[in-house]
């Protein structure tokens, strides 16, 4: 019965992908959209960043009008309602796994603030797998870890980003054997105090 075979084939052809997509959706443990967050928590969402396939880490440059650049500008605008006005604020970007876009977001968010006329210091504190200095082509032989163990001076570790005039980068420096302990050293608190005096 030819019509029955065609009907069954169409039904199976629609049903099998539908079941697979449904199973993938209910077993998914990743955040796909804003709804996944707003359904589970009361955390305010400042913005969304679309996926970026380009190999270059810098999506926000002077006069860039891409959708991604506008998304970063939107986050900067929303952050200004959250941050303390007329005070030097510190932002921390973190996640539980590598490869989730911390370096990419940090570079572009810092660039967005710098393009708005703020003097920004971008600190590379991923002391195990530093990517910011690599993405920006900045020498990482002297940096945060060097300063923390008193092997470098304050002005030696602050380097121009090369993308925006008001954006400076503090690379991670040589990879230490004890990254967690390094961050707790008194020199780190001293560094933050100096940065708050010199940067917005």
PDB file of C-alpha atoms in Angstrom:
ATOM      1  CA  UNK A   1       0.000   0.000   0.000  1.00  0.00           C
ATOM      2  CA  UNK A   2       1.993   2.923  -1.395  1.00  0.00           C
ATOM      3  CA  UNK A   3       0.020   5.761   0.253  1.00  0.00           C
ATOM      4  CA  UNK A   4       0.282   4.085   3.657  1.00  0.00           C
ATOM      5  CA  UNK A   5       4.068   3.738   3.295  1.00  0.00           C
ATOM      6  CA  UNK A   6       4.405   7.432   2.278  1.00  0.00           C
ATOM      7  CA  UNK A   7       2.190   8.510   5.200  1.00  0.00           C
ATOM      8  CA  UNK A   8       4.152   6.407   7.713  1.00  0.00           C
ATOM      9  CA  UNK A   9       7.490   7.636   6.316  1.00  0.00           C
ATOM     10  CA  UNK A  10       6.398  11.276   6.692  1.00  0.00           C
ATOM     11  CA  UNK A  11       5.126  10.621  10.211  1.00  0.00           C
ATOM     12  CA  UNK A  12       8.375   8.906  11.269  1.00  0.00           C
ATOM     13  CA  UNK A  13      10.418  11.614   9.489  1.00  0.00           C
ATOM     14  CA  UNK A  14       8.684  14.304  11.568  1.00  0.00           C
ATOM     15  CA  UNK A  15       8.354  12.354  14.801  1.00  0.00           C
ATOM     16  CA  UNK A  16      11.959  11.111  15.182  1.00  0.00           C
ATOM     17  CA  UNK A  17      13.647  14.584  14.888  1.00  0.00           C
ATOM     18  CA  UNK A  18      10.922  16.054  17.126  1.00  0.00           C
ATOM     19  CA  UNK A  19      11.574  13.448  19.843  1.00  0.00           C
ATOM     20  CA  UNK A  20      15.356  13.955  19.551  1.00  0.00           C
ATOM     21  CA  UNK A  21      14.998  17.755  19.855  1.00  0.00           C
ATOM     22  CA  UNK A  22      12.644  17.388  22.832  1.00  0.00           C
ATOM     23  CA  UNK A  23      15.043  14.997  24.619  1.00  0.00           C
ATOM     24  CA  UNK A  24      17.981  17.323  23.945  1.00  0.00           C
ATOM     25  CA  UNK A  25      16.015  20.234  25.378  1.00  0.00           C
ATOM     26  CA  UNK A  26      14.929  18.503  28.608  1.00  0.00           C
ATOM     27  CA  UNK A  27      18.389  17.014  29.251  1.00  0.00           C
ATOM     28  CA  UNK A  28      20.197  20.290  28.461  1.00  0.00           C
ATOM     29  CA  UNK A  29      22.002  21.872  31.433  1.00  0.00           C
ATOM     30  CA  UNK A  30      23.209  25.004  29.638  1.00  0.00           C
ATOM     31  CA  UNK A  31      21.756  28.477  29.469  1.00  0.00           C
ATOM     32  CA  UNK A  32      20.271  28.969  26.013  1.00  0.00           C
ATOM     33  CA  UNK A  33      18.279  32.171  26.497  1.00  0.00           C
ATOM     34  CA  UNK A  34      17.404  34.856  29.025  1.00  0.00           C
ATOM     35  CA  UNK A  35      14.267  32.882  29.971  1.00  0.00           C
ATOM     36  CA  UNK A  36      16.417  30.047  31.375  1.00  0.00           C
ATOM     37  CA  UNK A  37      17.783  32.492  33.969  1.00  0.00           C
ATOM     38  CA  UNK A  38      14.626  34.490  34.719  1.00  0.00           C
ATOM     39  CA  UNK A  39      12.595  31.292  35.322  1.00  0.00           C
ATOM     40  CA  UNK A  40      15.048  29.963  37.928  1.00  0.00           C
ATOM     41  CA  UNK A  41      16.287  33.082  39.714  1.00  0.00           C
ATOM     42  CA  UNK A  42      15.586  36.725  40.569  1.00  0.00           C
ATOM     43  CA  UNK A  43      19.055  37.873  39.392  1.00  0.00           C
ATOM     44  CA  UNK A  44      18.754  41.021  37.240  1.00  0.00           C
ATOM     45  CA  UNK A  45      19.970  40.632  33.660  1.00  0.00           C
ATOM     46  CA  UNK A  46      21.965  43.586  32.345  1.00  0.00           C
ATOM     47  CA  UNK A  47      22.201  42.385  28.767  1.00  0.00           C
ATOM     48  CA  UNK A  48      22.890  39.577  26.348  1.00  0.00           C
ATOM     49  CA  UNK A  49      25.937  38.963  24.163  1.00  0.00           C
ATOM     50  CA  UNK A  50      25.472  37.072  20.922  1.00  0.00           C
ATOM     51  CA  UNK A  51      27.789  34.328  19.733  1.00  0.00           C
ATOM     52  CA  UNK A  52      30.941  35.611  18.011  1.00  0.00           C
ATOM     53  CA  UNK A  53      32.703  33.329  15.525  1.00  0.00           C
ATOM     54  CA  UNK A  54      35.447  35.722  14.419  1.00  0.00           C
ATOM     55  CA  UNK A  55      38.977  34.719  15.466  1.00  0.00           C
ATOM     56  CA  UNK A  56      39.771  38.272  16.669  1.00  0.00           C
ATOM     57  CA  UNK A  57      39.008  38.930  20.354  1.00  0.00           C
ATOM     58  CA  UNK A  58      38.240  42.612  19.773  1.00  0.00           C
ATOM     59  CA  UNK A  59      34.664  43.157  18.640  1.00  0.00           C
ATOM     60  CA  UNK A  60      34.281  46.715  19.985  1.00  0.00           C
ATOM     61  CA  UNK A  61      36.464  49.322  18.311  1.00  0.00           C
ATOM     62  CA  UNK A  62      36.112  53.026  17.625  1.00  0.00           C
ATOM     63  CA  UNK A  63      33.138  53.681  15.318  1.00  0.00           C
ATOM     64  CA  UNK A  64      32.158  49.982  15.190  1.00  0.00           C
ATOM     65  CA  UNK A  65      28.451  49.597  14.455  1.00  0.00           C
ATOM     66  CA  UNK A  66      28.020  45.837  14.591  1.00  0.00           C
ATOM     67  CA  UNK A  67      25.200  44.198  16.562  1.00  0.00           C
ATOM     68  CA  UNK A  68      27.770  42.822  19.011  1.00  0.00           C
ATOM     69  CA  UNK A  69      29.277  46.273  19.633  1.00  0.00           C
ATOM     70  CA  UNK A  70      25.776  47.619  20.335  1.00  0.00           C
ATOM     71  CA  UNK A  71      25.135  44.769  22.786  1.00  0.00           C
ATOM     72  CA  UNK A  72      28.295  45.699  24.711  1.00  0.00           C
ATOM     73  CA  UNK A  73      27.274  49.375  24.686  1.00  0.00           C
ATOM     74  CA  UNK A  74      23.877  48.362  26.061  1.00  0.00           C
ATOM     75  CA  UNK A  75      25.541  46.483  28.922  1.00  0.00           C
ATOM     76  CA  UNK A  76      27.774  49.498  29.645  1.00  0.00           C
ATOM     77  CA  UNK A  77      24.687  51.739  29.818  1.00  0.00           C
ATOM     78  CA  UNK A  78      22.844  49.316  32.130  1.00  0.00           C
ATOM     79  CA  UNK A  79      25.931  48.912  34.337  1.00  0.00           C
ATOM     80  CA  UNK A  80      25.997  52.658  34.917  1.00  0.00           C
ATOM     81  CA  UNK A  81      22.672  52.300  36.764  1.00  0.00           C
ATOM     82  CA  UNK A  82      24.170  49.583  38.996  1.00  0.00           C
ATOM     83  CA  UNK A  83      27.638  51.023  39.683  1.00  0.00           C
ATOM     84  CA  UNK A  84      28.257  53.650  42.356  1.00  0.00           C
ATOM     85  CA  UNK A  85      28.378  57.086  40.670  1.00  0.00           C
ATOM     86  CA  UNK A  86      31.466  59.294  41.071  1.00  0.00           C
ATOM     87  CA  UNK A  87      33.443  56.394  42.518  1.00  0.00           C
ATOM     88  CA  UNK A  88      36.120  54.172  41.026  1.00  0.00           C
ATOM     89  CA  UNK A  89      34.349  50.861  40.515  1.00  0.00           C
ATOM     90  CA  UNK A  90      35.824  47.393  40.147  1.00  0.00           C
ATOM     91  CA  UNK A  91      34.145  44.725  38.013  1.00  0.00           C
ATOM     92  CA  UNK A  92      34.936  41.024  38.291  1.00  0.00           C
ATOM     93  CA  UNK A  93      34.131  38.593  35.475  1.00  0.00           C
ATOM     94  CA  UNK A  94      34.220  34.934  36.405  1.00  0.00           C
ATOM     95  CA  UNK A  95      32.765  31.540  35.520  1.00  0.00           C
ATOM     96  CA  UNK A  96      33.194  27.966  36.627  1.00  0.00           C
ATOM     97  CA  UNK A  97      34.769  26.633  33.415  1.00  0.00           C
ATOM     98  CA  UNK A  98      37.279  27.769  30.828  1.00  0.00           C
ATOM     99  CA  UNK A  99      36.106  28.574  27.324  1.00  0.00           C
ATOM    100  CA  UNK A 100      32.933  30.379  28.403  1.00  0.00           C
ATOM    101  CA  UNK A 101      34.055  33.795  27.123  1.00  0.00           C
ATOM    102  CA  UNK A 102      35.455  35.598  30.187  1.00  0.00           C
ATOM    103  CA  UNK A 103      38.462  37.033  28.338  1.00  0.00           C
ATOM    104  CA  UNK A 104      36.363  38.024  25.315  1.00  0.00           C
ATOM    105  CA  UNK A 105      33.750  39.809  27.435  1.00  0.00           C
ATOM    106  CA  UNK A 106      36.405  41.452  29.649  1.00  0.00           C
ATOM    107  CA  UNK A 107      38.346  42.852  26.672  1.00  0.00           C
ATOM    108  CA  UNK A 108      35.276  44.202  24.904  1.00  0.00           C
ATOM    109  CA  UNK A 109      33.545  45.563  27.999  1.00  0.00           C
ATOM    110  CA  UNK A 110      36.764  47.354  29.021  1.00  0.00           C
ATOM    111  CA  UNK A 111      37.091  48.698  25.474  1.00  0.00           C
ATOM    112  CA  UNK A 112      33.495  49.961  25.585  1.00  0.00           C
ATOM    113  CA  UNK A 113      34.134  51.886  28.820  1.00  0.00           C
ATOM    114  CA  UNK A 114      37.401  53.291  27.443  1.00  0.00           C
ATOM    115  CA  UNK A 115      35.643  54.462  24.266  1.00  0.00           C
ATOM    116  CA  UNK A 116      33.190  56.354  26.512  1.00  0.00           C
ATOM    117  CA  UNK A 117      36.120  58.376  27.893  1.00  0.00           C
ATOM    118  CA  UNK A 118      36.817  56.381  31.057  1.00  0.00           C
ATOM    119  CA  UNK A 119      40.395  55.500  31.986  1.00  0.00           C
ATOM    120  CA  UNK A 120      40.263  51.708  32.353  1.00  0.00           C
ATOM    121  CA  UNK A 121      42.700  49.149  33.767  1.00  0.00           C
ATOM    122  CA  UNK A 122      42.009  45.610  32.548  1.00  0.00           C
ATOM    123  CA  UNK A 123      43.628  43.077  34.878  1.00  0.00           C
ATOM    124  CA  UNK A 124      44.403  39.585  33.648  1.00  0.00           C
ATOM    125  CA  UNK A 125      43.879  37.562  36.815  1.00  0.00           C
ATOM    126  CA  UNK A 126      43.478  34.173  35.173  1.00  0.00           C
ATOM    127  CA  UNK A 127      46.853  33.039  36.487  1.00  0.00           C
ATOM    128  CA  UNK A 128      46.540  29.468  35.209  1.00  0.00           C
ATOM    129  CA  UNK A 129      45.553  30.005  31.565  1.00  0.00           C
ATOM    130  CA  UNK A 130      46.039  33.694  30.709  1.00  0.00           C
ATOM    131  CA  UNK A 131      44.423  34.706  27.391  1.00  0.00           C
ATOM    132  CA  UNK A 132      43.941  38.479  27.484  1.00  0.00           C
ATOM    133  CA  UNK A 133      47.603  39.390  26.854  1.00  0.00           C
ATOM    134  CA  UNK A 134      47.803  36.699  24.165  1.00  0.00           C
ATOM    135  CA  UNK A 135      44.653  38.011  22.415  1.00  0.00           C
ATOM    136  CA  UNK A 136      45.928  41.603  22.512  1.00  0.00           C
ATOM    137  CA  UNK A 137      49.521  40.729  21.569  1.00  0.00           C
ATOM    138  CA  UNK A 138      50.954  42.108  24.831  1.00  0.00           C
ATOM    139  CA  UNK A 139      54.201  40.833  26.348  1.00  0.00           C
ATOM    140  CA  UNK A 140      53.359  38.713  29.396  1.00  0.00           C
ATOM    141  CA  UNK A 141      56.868  38.240  30.804  1.00  0.00           C
ATOM    142  CA  UNK A 142      56.268  40.910  33.490  1.00  0.00           C
ATOM    143  CA  UNK A 143      52.867  41.439  35.063  1.00  0.00           C
ATOM    144  CA  UNK A 144      50.603  40.917  38.051  1.00  0.00           C
ATOM    145  CA  UNK A 145      52.470  37.902  39.464  1.00  0.00           C
ATOM    146  CA  UNK A 146      55.793  39.770  39.170  1.00  0.00           C
ATOM    147  CA  UNK A 147      54.365  42.715  41.128  1.00  0.00           C
ATOM    148  CA  UNK A 148      52.760  40.490  43.795  1.00  0.00           C
ATOM    149  CA  UNK A 149      56.118  38.882  44.640  1.00  0.00           C
ATOM    150  CA  UNK A 150      57.915  42.263  44.441  1.00  0.00           C
ATOM    151  CA  UNK A 151      59.878  41.524  41.267  1.00  0.00           C
ATOM    152  CA  UNK A 152      58.370  44.452  39.321  1.00  0.00           C
ATOM    153  CA  UNK A 153      57.321  48.030  40.022  1.00  0.00           C
ATOM    154  CA  UNK A 154      53.795  49.430  39.585  1.00  0.00           C
ATOM    155  CA  UNK A 155      54.598  51.390  36.408  1.00  0.00           C
ATOM    156  CA  UNK A 156      56.304  48.349  34.813  1.00  0.00           C
ATOM    157  CA  UNK A 157      53.189  46.185  34.817  1.00  0.00           C
ATOM    158  CA  UNK A 158      50.704  48.688  33.318  1.00  0.00           C
ATOM    159  CA  UNK A 159      50.819  48.478  29.526  1.00  0.00           C
ATOM    160  CA  UNK A 160      48.820  50.279  26.805  1.00  0.00           C
ATOM    161  CA  UNK A 161      46.238  47.991  25.192  1.00  0.00           C
ATOM    162  CA  UNK A 162      47.002  49.075  21.637  1.00  0.00           C
ATOM    163  CA  UNK A 163      43.282  49.245  20.762  1.00  0.00           C
ATOM    164  CA  UNK A 164      41.899  52.249  22.674  1.00  0.00           C
ATOM    165  CA  UNK A 165      43.943  55.137  24.130  1.00  0.00           C
ATOM    166  CA  UNK A 166      42.288  55.085  27.566  1.00  0.00           C
ATOM    167  CA  UNK A 167      42.523  51.292  27.972  1.00  0.00           C
ATOM    168  CA  UNK A 168      45.516  49.817  29.814  1.00  0.00           C
ATOM    169  CA  UNK A 169      46.253  46.171  30.530  1.00  0.00           C
ATOM    170  CA  UNK A 170      47.970  44.508  33.462  1.00  0.00           C
ATOM    171  CA  UNK A 171      49.044  41.104  32.117  1.00  0.00           C
ATOM    172  CA  UNK A 172      49.127  38.092  34.436  1.00  0.00           C
ATOM    173  CA  UNK A 173      52.907  37.732  34.271  1.00  0.00           C
ATOM    174  CA  UNK A 174      54.725  34.397  34.640  1.00  0.00           C
ATOM    175  CA  UNK A 175      52.429  31.541  35.720  1.00  0.00           C
ATOM    176  CA  UNK A 176      52.971  30.973  39.471  1.00  0.00           C
ATOM    177  CA  UNK A 177      52.852  27.584  41.212  1.00  0.00           C
ATOM    178  CA  UNK A 178      50.382  28.972  43.792  1.00  0.00           C
ATOM    179  CA  UNK A 179      47.853  31.310  42.075  1.00  0.00           C
ATOM    180  CA  UNK A 180      45.280  31.317  44.920  1.00  0.00           C
ATOM    181  CA  UNK A 181      47.857  32.268  47.565  1.00  0.00           C
ATOM    182  CA  UNK A 182      49.347  34.944  45.301  1.00  0.00           C
ATOM    183  CA  UNK A 183      46.051  36.857  45.129  1.00  0.00           C
ATOM    184  CA  UNK A 184      45.898  37.015  48.941  1.00  0.00           C
ATOM    185  CA  UNK A 185      49.288  38.753  49.330  1.00  0.00           C
ATOM    186  CA  UNK A 186      49.301  42.309  50.857  1.00  0.00           C
ATOM    187  CA  UNK A 187      50.843  43.712  47.646  1.00  0.00           C
ATOM    188  CA  UNK A 188      47.607  42.912  45.806  1.00  0.00           C
ATOM    189  CA  UNK A 189      45.520  45.136  48.091  1.00  0.00           C
ATOM    190  CA  UNK A 190      48.126  47.852  47.651  1.00  0.00           C
ATOM    191  CA  UNK A 191      47.885  47.445  43.862  1.00  0.00           C
ATOM    192  CA  UNK A 192      44.098  47.884  43.905  1.00  0.00           C
ATOM    193  CA  UNK A 193      44.411  51.048  45.986  1.00  0.00           C
ATOM    194  CA  UNK A 194      46.904  52.529  43.521  1.00  0.00           C
ATOM    195  CA  UNK A 195      44.705  51.563  40.561  1.00  0.00           C
ATOM    196  CA  UNK A 196      41.671  53.218  42.160  1.00  0.00           C
ATOM    197  CA  UNK A 197      43.634  56.471  42.383  1.00  0.00           C
ATOM    198  CA  UNK A 198      44.844  56.349  38.779  1.00  0.00           C
ATOM    199  CA  UNK A 199      41.878  54.839  36.885  1.00  0.00           C
ATOM    200  CA  UNK A 200      38.136  55.352  36.598  1.00  0.00           C
TER     201      UNK A 200
END
